[in-house]
Short mmCIF file of C-alpha atoms in Angstrom, two decimals:
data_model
loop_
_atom_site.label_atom_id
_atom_site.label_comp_id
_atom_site.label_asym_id
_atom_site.label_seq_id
_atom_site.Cartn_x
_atom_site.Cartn_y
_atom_site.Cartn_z
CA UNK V 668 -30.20 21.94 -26.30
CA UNK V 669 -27.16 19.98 -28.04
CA UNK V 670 -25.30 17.75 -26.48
CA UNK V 671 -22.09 18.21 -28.06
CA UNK V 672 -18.88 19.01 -26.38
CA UNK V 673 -15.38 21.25 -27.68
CA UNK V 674 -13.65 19.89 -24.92
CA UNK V 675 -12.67 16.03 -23.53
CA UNK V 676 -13.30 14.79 -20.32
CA UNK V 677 -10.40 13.91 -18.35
CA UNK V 678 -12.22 11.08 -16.30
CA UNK V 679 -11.15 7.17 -17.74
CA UNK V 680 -13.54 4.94 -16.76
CA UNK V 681 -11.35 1.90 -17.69
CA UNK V 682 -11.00 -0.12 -14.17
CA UNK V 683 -7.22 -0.97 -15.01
CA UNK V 684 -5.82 2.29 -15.45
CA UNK V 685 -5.50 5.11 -12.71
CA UNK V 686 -6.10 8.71 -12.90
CA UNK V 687 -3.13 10.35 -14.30
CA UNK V 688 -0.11 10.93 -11.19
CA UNK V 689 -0.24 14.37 -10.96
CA UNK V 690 3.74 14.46 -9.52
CA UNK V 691 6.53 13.29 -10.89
CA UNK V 692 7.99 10.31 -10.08
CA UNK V 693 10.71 10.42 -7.22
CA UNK V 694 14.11 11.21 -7.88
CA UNK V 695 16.96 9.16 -7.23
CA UNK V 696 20.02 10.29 -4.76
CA UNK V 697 21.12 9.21 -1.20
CA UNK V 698 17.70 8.38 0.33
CA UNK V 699 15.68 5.48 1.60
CA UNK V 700 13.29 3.85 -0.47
CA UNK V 701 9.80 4.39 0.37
CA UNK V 702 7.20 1.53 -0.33
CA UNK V 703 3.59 2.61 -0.33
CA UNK V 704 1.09 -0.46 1.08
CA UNK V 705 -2.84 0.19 0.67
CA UNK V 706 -5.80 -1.73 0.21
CA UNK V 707 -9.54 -1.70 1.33
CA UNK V 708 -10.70 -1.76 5.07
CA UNK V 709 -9.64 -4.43 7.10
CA UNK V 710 -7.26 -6.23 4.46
CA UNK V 711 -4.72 -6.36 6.80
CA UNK V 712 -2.74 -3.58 6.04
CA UNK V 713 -1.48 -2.46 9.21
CA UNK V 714 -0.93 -6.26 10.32
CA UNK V 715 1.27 -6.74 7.24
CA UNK V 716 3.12 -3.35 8.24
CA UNK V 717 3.65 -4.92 11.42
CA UNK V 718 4.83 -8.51 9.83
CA UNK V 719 7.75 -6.24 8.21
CA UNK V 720 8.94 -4.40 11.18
CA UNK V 721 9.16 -7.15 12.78
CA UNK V 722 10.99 -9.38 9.93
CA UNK V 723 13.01 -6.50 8.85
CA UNK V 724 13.47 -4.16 11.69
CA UNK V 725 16.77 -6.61 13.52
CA UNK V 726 18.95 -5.48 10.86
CA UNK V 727 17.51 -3.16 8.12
CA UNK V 728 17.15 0.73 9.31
CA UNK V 729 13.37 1.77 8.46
CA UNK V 730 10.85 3.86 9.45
CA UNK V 731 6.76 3.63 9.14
CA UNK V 732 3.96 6.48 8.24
CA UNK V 733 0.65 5.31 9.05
CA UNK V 734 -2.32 7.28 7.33
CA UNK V 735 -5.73 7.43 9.01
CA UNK V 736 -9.03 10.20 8.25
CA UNK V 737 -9.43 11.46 11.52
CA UNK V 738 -7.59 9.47 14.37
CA UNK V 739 -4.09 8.15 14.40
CA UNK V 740 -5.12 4.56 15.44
CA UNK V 741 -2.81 2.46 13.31
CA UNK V 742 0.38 4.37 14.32
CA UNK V 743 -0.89 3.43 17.81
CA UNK V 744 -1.33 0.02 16.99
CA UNK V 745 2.21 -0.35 15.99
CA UNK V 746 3.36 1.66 19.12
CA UNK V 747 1.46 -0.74 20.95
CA UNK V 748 2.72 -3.77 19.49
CA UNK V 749 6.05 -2.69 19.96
CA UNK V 750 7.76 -3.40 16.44
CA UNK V 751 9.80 -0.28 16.06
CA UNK V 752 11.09 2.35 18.63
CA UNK V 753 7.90 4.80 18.64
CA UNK V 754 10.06 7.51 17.19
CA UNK V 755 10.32 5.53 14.39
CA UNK V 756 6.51 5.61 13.30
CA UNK V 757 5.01 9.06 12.23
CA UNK V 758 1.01 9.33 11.94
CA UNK V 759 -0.78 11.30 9.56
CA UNK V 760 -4.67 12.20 9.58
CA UNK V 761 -5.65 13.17 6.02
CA UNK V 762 -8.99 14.81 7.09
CA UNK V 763 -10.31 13.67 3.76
CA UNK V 764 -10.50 10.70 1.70
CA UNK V 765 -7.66 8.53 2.17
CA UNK V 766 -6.46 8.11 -1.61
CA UNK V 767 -6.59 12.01 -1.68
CA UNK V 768 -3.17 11.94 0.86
CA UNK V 769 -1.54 9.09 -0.93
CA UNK V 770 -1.93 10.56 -5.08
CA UNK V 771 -3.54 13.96 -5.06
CA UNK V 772 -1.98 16.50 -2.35
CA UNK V 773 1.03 14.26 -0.82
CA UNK V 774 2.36 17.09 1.31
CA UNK V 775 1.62 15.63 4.37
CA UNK V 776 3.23 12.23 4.06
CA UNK V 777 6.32 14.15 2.44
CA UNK V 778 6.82 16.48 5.52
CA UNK V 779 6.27 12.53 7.56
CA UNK V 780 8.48 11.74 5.53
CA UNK V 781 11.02 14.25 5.61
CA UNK V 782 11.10 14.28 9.55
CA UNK V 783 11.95 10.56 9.85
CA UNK V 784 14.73 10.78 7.32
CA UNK V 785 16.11 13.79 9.30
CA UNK V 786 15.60 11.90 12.80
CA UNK V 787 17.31 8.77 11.46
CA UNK V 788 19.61 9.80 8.51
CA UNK V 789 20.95 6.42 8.34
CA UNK V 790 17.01 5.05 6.98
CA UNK V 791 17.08 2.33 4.19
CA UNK V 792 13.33 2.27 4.18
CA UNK V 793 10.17 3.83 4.84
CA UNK V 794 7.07 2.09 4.84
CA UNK V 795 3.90 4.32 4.09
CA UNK V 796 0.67 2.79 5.10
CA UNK V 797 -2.19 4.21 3.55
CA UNK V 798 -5.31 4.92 5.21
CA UNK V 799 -8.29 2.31 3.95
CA UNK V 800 -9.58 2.42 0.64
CA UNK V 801 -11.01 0.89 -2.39
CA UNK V 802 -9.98 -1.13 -5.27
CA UNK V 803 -9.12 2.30 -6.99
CA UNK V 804 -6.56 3.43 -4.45
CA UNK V 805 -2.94 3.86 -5.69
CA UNK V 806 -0.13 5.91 -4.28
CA UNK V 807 1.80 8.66 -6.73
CA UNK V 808 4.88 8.00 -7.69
CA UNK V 809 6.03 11.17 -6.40
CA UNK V 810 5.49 9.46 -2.83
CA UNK V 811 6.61 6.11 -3.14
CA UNK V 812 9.11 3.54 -4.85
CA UNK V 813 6.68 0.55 -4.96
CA UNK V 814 4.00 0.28 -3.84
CA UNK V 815 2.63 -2.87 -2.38
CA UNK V 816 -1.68 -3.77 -2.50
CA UNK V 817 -3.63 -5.83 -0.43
CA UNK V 818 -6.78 -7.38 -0.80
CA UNK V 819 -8.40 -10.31 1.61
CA UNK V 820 -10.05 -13.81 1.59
CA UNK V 821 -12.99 -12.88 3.35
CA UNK V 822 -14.09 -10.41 0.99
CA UNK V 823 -14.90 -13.41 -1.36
CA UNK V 824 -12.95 -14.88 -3.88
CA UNK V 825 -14.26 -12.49 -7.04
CA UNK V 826 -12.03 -9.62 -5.26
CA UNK V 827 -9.55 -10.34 -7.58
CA UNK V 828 -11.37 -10.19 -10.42
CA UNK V 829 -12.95 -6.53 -9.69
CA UNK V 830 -10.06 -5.31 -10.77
CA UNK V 831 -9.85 -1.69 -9.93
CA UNK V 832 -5.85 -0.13 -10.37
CA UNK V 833 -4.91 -0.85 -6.78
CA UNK V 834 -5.23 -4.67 -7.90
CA UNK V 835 -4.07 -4.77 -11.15
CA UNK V 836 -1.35 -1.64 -11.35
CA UNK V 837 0.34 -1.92 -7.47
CA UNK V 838 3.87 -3.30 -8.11
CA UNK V 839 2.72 -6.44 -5.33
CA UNK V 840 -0.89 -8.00 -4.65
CA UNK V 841 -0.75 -9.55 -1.49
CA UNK V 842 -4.26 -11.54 -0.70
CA UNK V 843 -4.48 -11.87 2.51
CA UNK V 844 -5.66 -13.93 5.51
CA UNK V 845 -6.00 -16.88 3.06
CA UNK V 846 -6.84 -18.95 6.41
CA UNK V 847 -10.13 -17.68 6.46
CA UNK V 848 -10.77 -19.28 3.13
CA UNK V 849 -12.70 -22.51 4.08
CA UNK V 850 -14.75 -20.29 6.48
CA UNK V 851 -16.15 -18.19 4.31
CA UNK V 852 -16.52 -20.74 0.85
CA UNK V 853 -13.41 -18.80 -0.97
CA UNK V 854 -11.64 -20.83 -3.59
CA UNK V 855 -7.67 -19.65 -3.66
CA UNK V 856 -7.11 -21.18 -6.79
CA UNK V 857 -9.74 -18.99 -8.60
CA UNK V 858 -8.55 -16.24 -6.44
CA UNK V 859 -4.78 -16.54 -7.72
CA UNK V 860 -6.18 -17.38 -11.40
CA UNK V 861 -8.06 -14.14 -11.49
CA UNK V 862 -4.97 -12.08 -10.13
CA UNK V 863 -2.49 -13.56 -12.50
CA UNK V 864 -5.45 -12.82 -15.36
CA UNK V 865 -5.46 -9.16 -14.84
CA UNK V 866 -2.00 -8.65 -13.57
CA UNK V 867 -0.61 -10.18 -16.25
CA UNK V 868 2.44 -11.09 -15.15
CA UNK V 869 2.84 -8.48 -11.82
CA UNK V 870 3.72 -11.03 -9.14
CA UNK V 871 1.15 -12.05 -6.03
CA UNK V 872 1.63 -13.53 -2.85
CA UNK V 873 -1.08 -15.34 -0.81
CA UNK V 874 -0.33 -14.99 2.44
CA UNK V 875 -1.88 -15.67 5.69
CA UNK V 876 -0.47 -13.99 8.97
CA UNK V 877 -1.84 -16.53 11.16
CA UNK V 878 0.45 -19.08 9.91
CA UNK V 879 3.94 -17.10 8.71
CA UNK V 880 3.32 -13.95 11.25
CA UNK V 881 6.31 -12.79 9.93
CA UNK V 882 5.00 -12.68 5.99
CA UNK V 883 8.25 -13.78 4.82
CA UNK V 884 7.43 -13.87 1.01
CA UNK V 885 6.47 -9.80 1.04
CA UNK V 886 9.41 -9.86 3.84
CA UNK V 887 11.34 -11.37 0.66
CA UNK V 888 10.26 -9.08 -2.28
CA UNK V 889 10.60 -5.66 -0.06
CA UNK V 890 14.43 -6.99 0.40
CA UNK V 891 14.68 -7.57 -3.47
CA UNK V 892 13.45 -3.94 -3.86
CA UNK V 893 16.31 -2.27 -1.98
CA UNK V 894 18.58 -3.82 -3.92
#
């Protein structure tokens, strides 16, 4: 039977682009700007979230949506923590994979979205957490402004490297928990080489919460984005 095809297949396989946004980007107007913040598993998302409410929350109006599969555990965590009045953080369980909520159907964090900004109408900024994900995970532009990616030490210094579009398309690579690095034989230098390599030129921020809990360099840039 022949092989050949009439048709193309829309799949790219090239680990620096992502699949085509199927919204279109957000329009402009009165509104708050909405930065997306993903990564893999236990990057340190939520704890970065957390770093911002608490460096920006004093005197900038903003509002979180957390994003987990089945639970709403991270929202919780921030409740918890106490970095925002509760009312400020919506939760959303995707029910599926988490990149699915974040690029493909973005209803969910919209409507999140939409009640916050009608709860608070004076909101500069909403913060959109995505559930955990891999080095392919980036948010639609139809959902977010910027969106911010984070990737950790103790995943080994070749993270960077992978590539994958979360690393080398988000408008921000954090790496995080750069503490750990001695622990667990991670070279930073090679690690911020390898960003810079296949970023080429998109800033990155090594960060580690331990020491600045209040990440004031991504504290910094998310200011610089409301501008």
């Amino acid at each position: 039977m022949s092989a050949d095809h009439d048709h193309e297949h829309p799949t790219n396989f090239d680990p620096t682009v992502p699949e085509p946004d199927p919204h279109p980007s957000l329009a402009g107007g009165d509104r708050p700007v909405r930065i997306g913040i993903g990564g893999p598993v236990g990057s340190g998302k939520t704890a970065l979230v957390a770093a911002l409410c608490r460096a920006l929350g004093a005197d900038l109006e903003l509002a979180v949506v957390t994003n987990d599969i089945y639970t709403t555990e991270d929202a919780d965590f921030l409740r918890r923590a106490g970095v925002l009045d509760p009312a400020r953080i919506e939760a959303v369980q995707t029910g599926c994979c988490p990149h699915t909520a974040i690029r493909d159907d973005i209803t969910a964090n919209l409507d999140a979205v939409d009640v916050l900004t009608e709860r608070f109408p004076g909101l500069r900024l909403v913060i959109i957490e995505s559930g955990g994900d891999n080095l392919t995970a980036v948010f639609s532009r139809g959902l977010v402004d910027r969106q911010i990616f984070v990737v950790d030490v103790a995943g080994g210094d070749k993270v960077p490297r992978k590539g994958g579009p979360g690393v080398t398309t988000a408008d921000l690579l954090v790496i995080n928990k750069t503490d750990l690095a001695p622990l667990v034989g991670a070279d930073l230098t090679v690690m911020a080489g390898d960003a810079d390599r296949v970023r080429r030129g998109l800033p990155v921020i090594q960060q580690s919460l331990v020491d600045t809990p209040d990440a004031p360099d991504v504290a910094e840039w998310v200011r610089e984005q409301l501008v």
